């Protein structure tokens, strides 16, 4: 398989690229601002906001499959318009597209959410992801749209692990006890993305862990794994800050995961396994 991973200099894209290489795929990865150090893959620079650049890169690489993990949370053009540019360009070269979306498409008022639940974002980021999902499905009807939740590693590389470490070290920041998500291990998510890429599925899919935990519980699990004192983590309520962010967003992933070989562990399992 000739695979193109967009956003491969990032947390998830990097793991997708590494796993695909191990599986024997020919892989090209893209970065925007951060040229990667790793070798073994071809690296190209790409700004997904530039339709001409996206078209030219896909015409040059002629991938069988594109996995799109590129985004910037605070940039509408990257998060919402980039995927539309990618879907058009993928269609032009006959490439299959797997687009990574987010549980941020939901308000949190209707958990748990199945793949058929109607998105109702309450943040600009969530709205950008919904716009991207709509464009991808319109322009590339055979594409797979994969919504996921907080992505966690074994190495402390994610923002969530860094936040927990900082809170447990007394360096500031409290973690919310009323902000519920379904964290997923980056290895499990990457594996599921590659399996979906190789499948004949299309449409919206949910890939997240089976354990619904608060950011506070997640922080405690991370602290224990990392040998830090979980009792030092300050607690807070997101609801005290007002209604701007979704509180309880649980993805029901049963329909997606039925029939997939990839294991998708819950946070209590993949974090406890190392503590
Ligand atoms: N992390 C989470 O907890 C989480 C939760 C739910 C959903 N997701 C979704 O998972 C996906 C991957 O997230 P992540 O945490 O792996 O992200 P990340 O580590 O921040 O990586 C983002 C990637 O996008 C690239 N990028 C940024 N702006 C770009 C642009 N204009 N053109 C091309 N590439 C650009 C970055 O390249 P440079 O670094 O080289 O600039 C980087 O490779 C995203 O779709 C995100 O919405 C993540």
Coordinates of C-alpha atoms and ligand atoms in Angstrom, one line a residue:
X1 CA 0.0 0.0 0.0
X2 CA 1.2 3.5 -0.8
X3 CA 0.1 5.5 2.2
X4 CA 0.1 9.3 2.7
X5 CA -0.1 10.5 6.3
X6 CA -1.0 14.2 6.7
X7 CA 0.1 15.7 10.0
X8 CA 2.7 12.9 10.5
X9 CA 4.9 15.3 12.5
X10 CA 2.1 15.3 15.1
X11 CA 1.3 12.9 17.9
X12 CA -1.3 10.7 16.2
X13 CA 0.0 11.0 12.6
X14 CA 3.5 10.0 13.8
X15 CA 2.2 6.8 15.3
X16 CA 0.2 6.0 12.3
X17 CA 3.3 6.5 10.1
X18 CA 5.4 4.3 12.4
X19 CA 2.9 1.4 12.5
X20 CA 2.3 1.6 8.8
X21 CA 6.0 1.3 8.2
X22 CA 6.2 -1.7 10.5
X23 CA 3.3 -3.3 8.5
X24 CA 5.4 -2.9 5.4
X25 CA 3.6 0.0 3.7
X26 CA 5.3 2.6 1.6
X27 CA 4.7 5.8 3.6
X28 CA 5.0 9.4 2.9
X29 CA 4.5 11.8 5.9
X30 CA 3.8 15.5 5.9
X31 CA 4.7 18.3 8.3
X32 CA 3.9 22.0 8.3
X33 CA 6.1 23.8 10.8
X34 CA 8.2 21.0 12.4
X35 CA 10.5 19.0 10.1
X36 CA 10.7 15.5 11.7
X37 CA 14.0 13.9 12.7
X38 CA 13.0 10.3 12.0
X39 CA 14.1 8.5 8.9
X40 CA 12.7 5.6 6.9
X41 CA 9.8 7.6 5.4
X42 CA 9.7 10.3 2.8
X43 CA 8.8 13.6 4.3
X44 CA 7.2 16.5 2.5
X45 CA 6.0 19.9 3.7
X46 CA 2.4 20.7 3.3
X47 CA 0.0 23.5 4.2
X48 CA -3.5 22.0 4.0
X49 CA -5.0 25.5 3.7
X50 CA -3.4 25.9 0.3
X51 CA -5.6 23.9 -2.3
X52 CA -2.9 24.1 -5.0
X53 CA -0.2 22.7 -2.7
X54 CA -2.5 19.9 -1.6
X55 CA -3.4 19.0 -5.2
X56 CA 0.3 19.1 -6.3
X57 CA 1.4 16.9 -3.3
X58 CA -1.3 14.2 -4.0
X59 CA -0.5 14.3 -7.8
X60 CA 3.2 13.8 -6.9
X61 CA 2.8 11.0 -4.4
X62 CA -0.2 9.2 -6.0
X63 CA -1.3 7.5 -2.7
X64 CA -3.7 4.6 -2.5
X65 CA -4.8 5.9 0.9
X66 CA -4.6 9.2 2.7
X67 CA -4.9 9.4 6.5
X68 CA -5.6 13.0 7.5
X69 CA -4.5 13.8 11.1
X70 CA -3.5 17.4 10.4
X71 CA -5.3 20.1 12.3
X72 CA -4.7 23.2 14.4
X73 CA -7.2 23.6 17.1
X74 CA -7.3 27.4 17.0
X75 CA -7.2 27.8 13.2
X76 CA -10.5 27.5 11.3
X77 CA -8.8 27.3 7.9
X78 CA -6.6 24.4 8.9
X79 CA -9.2 22.4 10.7
X80 CA -12.3 23.1 8.7
X81 CA -11.1 24.0 5.2
X82 CA -8.0 21.9 5.0
X83 CA -10.0 18.6 4.9
X84 CA -12.1 19.9 2.1
X85 CA -9.0 20.6 0.0
X86 CA -7.7 17.1 0.9
X87 CA -11.0 15.4 0.0
X88 CA -11.1 17.1 -3.4
X89 CA -7.5 16.2 -4.2
X90 CA -7.9 12.6 -3.0
X91 CA -10.8 12.2 -5.3
X92 CA -8.8 13.6 -8.2
X93 CA -6.2 10.8 -7.8
X94 CA -8.6 8.1 -6.8
X95 CA -7.2 7.8 -3.2
X96 CA -9.2 6.4 -0.3
X97 CA -9.5 9.0 2.6
X98 CA -9.6 8.4 6.3
X99 CA -10.3 11.7 8.1
X100 CA -9.7 12.1 11.9
X101 CA -12.4 14.1 13.7
X102 CA -13.1 14.7 17.3
X103 CA -15.7 14.2 20.1
X104 CA -15.7 18.0 20.1
X105 CA -18.5 17.8 17.5
X106 CA -20.9 17.1 20.5
X107 CA -22.2 19.4 23.2
X108 CA -22.1 16.8 25.9
X109 CA -25.8 17.2 26.6
X110 CA -26.7 13.8 25.0
X111 CA -24.1 11.3 26.0
X112 CA -23.4 8.6 25.1
X113 CA -23.2 9.4 21.4
X114 CA -23.4 6.8 18.7
X115 CA -22.2 7.3 15.2
X116 CA -25.6 8.3 14.0
X117 CA -26.1 11.1 16.7
X118 CA -26.5 14.6 15.2
X119 CA -23.5 16.8 15.9
X120 CA -24.3 19.9 18.1
X121 CA -20.9 21.6 18.7
X122 CA -20.6 24.4 21.3
X123 CA -17.1 25.5 20.6
X124 CA -15.4 27.0 17.5
X125 CA -13.1 24.0 17.3
X126 CA -16.1 21.6 17.4
X127 CA -17.8 23.6 14.7
X128 CA -14.7 23.5 12.5
X129 CA -14.6 19.7 12.9
X130 CA -18.3 19.5 11.9
X131 CA -17.7 21.7 8.8
X132 CA -14.8 19.4 7.9
X133 CA -16.8 16.2 8.4
X134 CA -19.6 17.6 6.1
X135 CA -17.2 18.6 3.4
X136 CA -15.3 15.3 3.5
X137 CA -18.5 13.3 3.2
X138 CA -19.9 15.5 0.5
X139 CA -16.7 15.5 -1.6
X140 CA -15.5 11.9 -0.9
X141 CA -18.5 9.8 -0.1
X142 CA -16.4 6.6 0.4
X143 CA -14.2 8.3 3.0
X144 CA -14.1 7.1 6.6
X145 CA -14.6 9.9 9.2
X146 CA -13.2 8.8 12.6
X147 CA -14.2 10.7 15.7
X148 CA -11.9 10.1 18.7
X149 CA -11.3 11.4 22.2
X150 CA -8.3 12.4 24.4
X151 CA -5.2 10.7 22.9
X152 CA -2.7 9.3 25.5
X153 CA 0.8 7.8 25.0
X154 CA 3.2 5.7 27.1
X155 CA 5.7 8.4 27.1
X156 CA 4.1 11.6 28.5
X157 CA 4.0 13.1 25.0
X158 CA 0.4 14.2 25.0
X159 CA -0.8 17.5 26.3
X160 CA -3.1 15.7 28.7
X161 CA -0.2 13.8 30.2
X162 CA 1.9 17.0 30.5
X163 CA -1.0 18.8 32.2
X164 CA -1.4 15.9 34.7
X165 CA 2.3 15.9 35.4
X166 CA 2.4 19.6 35.9
X167 CA -0.6 19.5 38.3
X168 CA 0.9 16.6 40.3
X169 CA 4.1 18.4 40.6
X170 CA 2.4 21.4 42.1
X171 CA 3.4 23.5 39.1
X172 CA -0.1 24.9 38.7
X173 CA -3.3 23.8 37.1
X174 CA -6.3 21.9 38.5
X175 CA -8.0 19.1 36.8
X176 CA -11.8 19.0 36.3
X177 CA -13.8 16.3 38.1
X178 CA -16.9 17.0 35.9
X179 CA -15.3 16.9 32.5
X180 CA -15.8 13.4 31.2
X181 CA -14.2 11.8 28.1
X182 CA -13.2 8.4 26.8
X183 CA -9.4 8.5 26.4
X184 CA -7.7 6.3 23.9
X185 CA -4.2 5.0 23.6
X186 CA -2.4 6.4 20.6
X187 CA -1.2 2.9 19.5
X188 CA -4.8 1.5 19.6
X189 CA -6.2 4.4 17.7
X190 CA -3.4 4.3 15.0
X191 CA -4.1 0.5 14.6
X192 CA -7.8 1.1 14.2
X193 CA -7.2 3.9 11.6
X194 CA -5.0 1.6 9.5
X195 CA -7.5 -1.2 9.8
X196 CA -10.3 1.1 8.7
X197 CA -8.1 2.4 5.9
X198 CA -7.7 -1.2 4.6
X199 CA -11.4 -1.9 4.9
X200 CA -14.3 -1.1 2.6
X201 CA -16.1 0.9 5.3
X202 CA -17.3 4.5 4.8
X203 CA -19.0 7.2 6.8
X204 CA -18.8 8.2 10.4
X205 CA -17.0 5.9 12.9
X206 CA -16.2 6.3 16.6
X207 CA -12.9 5.0 18.0
X208 CA -12.3 5.8 21.7
X209 CA -11.7 3.9 24.9
X210 CA -14.5 2.1 26.7
X211 CA -13.7 3.8 30.1
X212 CA -15.5 7.2 30.6
X213 CA -13.3 9.1 33.1
X214 CA -13.0 12.7 34.3
X215 CA -9.9 14.7 33.4
X216 CA -9.2 14.5 37.2
X217 CA -9.4 10.7 37.3
X218 CA -7.3 10.5 34.1
X219 CA -4.7 12.8 35.7
X220 CA -4.5 10.6 38.8
X221 CA -4.1 7.5 36.6
X222 CA -1.2 9.2 34.7
X223 CA 0.4 10.4 37.9
X224 CA 0.4 6.9 39.4
X225 CA 1.9 5.5 36.2
X226 CA 4.6 8.1 36.2
X227 CA 5.5 7.7 39.9
X228 CA 4.0 11.1 40.9
X229 CA 1.7 11.7 43.9
X230 CA -1.9 11.8 42.7
X231 CA -3.0 13.4 46.0
X232 CA -1.2 16.6 44.9
X233 CA -3.5 17.2 41.9
X234 CA -5.9 20.0 42.6
X235 CA -9.5 19.4 41.7
X236 CA -11.8 21.9 40.0
X237 CA -15.3 22.0 38.4
X238 CA -15.4 23.0 34.8
X239 CA -19.1 23.9 35.3
X240 CA -17.9 26.7 37.6
X241 CA -16.4 28.4 34.6
X242 CA -19.6 28.7 32.6
X243 CA -21.2 26.8 29.8
X244 CA -18.6 27.3 27.1
X245 CA -17.1 23.8 27.0
X246 CA -18.9 20.4 26.7
X247 CA -18.8 18.6 30.0
X248 CA -19.8 14.9 29.5
X249 CA -18.8 13.6 26.0
X250 CA -18.8 9.8 25.8
X251 CA -18.5 8.1 22.4
X252 CA -20.3 4.9 22.0
X253 CA -18.0 2.9 19.8
X254 CA -19.6 -0.5 19.7
X255 CA -20.9 -0.3 16.1
X256 CA -17.5 0.8 14.8
X257 CA -15.5 -1.7 16.8
X258 CA -17.6 -4.7 16.0
X259 CA -15.8 -6.6 13.3
X260 CA -12.5 -4.7 13.8
X261 CA -9.5 -6.8 15.0
X262 CA -7.7 -3.8 16.6
X263 CA -7.9 -3.8 20.4
X264 CA -9.1 -0.5 21.9
X265 CA -8.3 -0.4 25.6
X266 CA -9.8 1.9 28.2
X267 CA -7.7 4.4 30.2
X268 CA -8.0 2.3 33.4
X269 CA -6.5 -0.6 31.6
X270 CA -3.7 0.9 29.6
X271 CA -2.6 3.3 32.4
X272 CA -2.9 0.7 35.2
X273 CA -1.0 -1.9 33.1
X274 CA 2.2 0.1 33.6
X275 CA 1.8 1.4 37.2
Ligands
LIG1 N1 -4.9 15.0 20.8 C1 -6.1 14.7 21.3 O1 -6.3 14.5 22.5 C2 -7.2 14.6 20.3 C3 -8.5 14.4 20.7 C4 -9.6 14.3 19.8 C5 -9.3 14.4 18.4 N2 -8.0 14.6 18.0 C6 -7.8 14.7 16.6 O2 -6.7 13.9 16.2 C7 -6.0 14.5 15.1 C8 -4.5 14.5 15.5 O3 -4.3 15.2 16.7 P1 -2.8 15.3 17.3 O4 -3.0 15.5 18.8 O5 -2.0 14.2 16.8 O6 -2.4 16.7 16.7 P2 -0.9 17.4 16.8 O7 0.0 16.5 17.6 O8 -1.1 18.8 17.2 O9 -0.5 17.3 15.3 C9 -1.1 18.2 14.3 C10 -0.4 17.9 13.0 O10 -1.1 18.8 12.1 C11 0.0 19.5 11.3 N3 -0.5 20.8 10.9 C12 -0.9 21.9 11.6 N4 -1.3 22.9 10.8 C13 -1.2 22.4 9.5 C14 -1.4 23.0 8.3 N5 -1.8 24.3 8.1 N6 -1.1 22.2 7.2 C15 -0.7 21.0 7.3 N7 -0.4 20.4 8.5 C16 -0.7 21.1 9.6 C17 1.1 19.7 12.3 O11 2.3 19.9 11.6 P3 3.5 20.8 12.3 O12 3.6 20.3 13.8 O13 4.7 20.3 11.5 O14 3.2 22.2 12.2 C18 1.1 18.3 13.0 O15 1.7 17.3 12.2 C19 -6.6 15.8 14.9 O16 -7.6 15.7 13.8 C20 -7.4 16.1 16.2 O17 -8.6 16.9 15.9 C21 -7.0 14.7 18.9

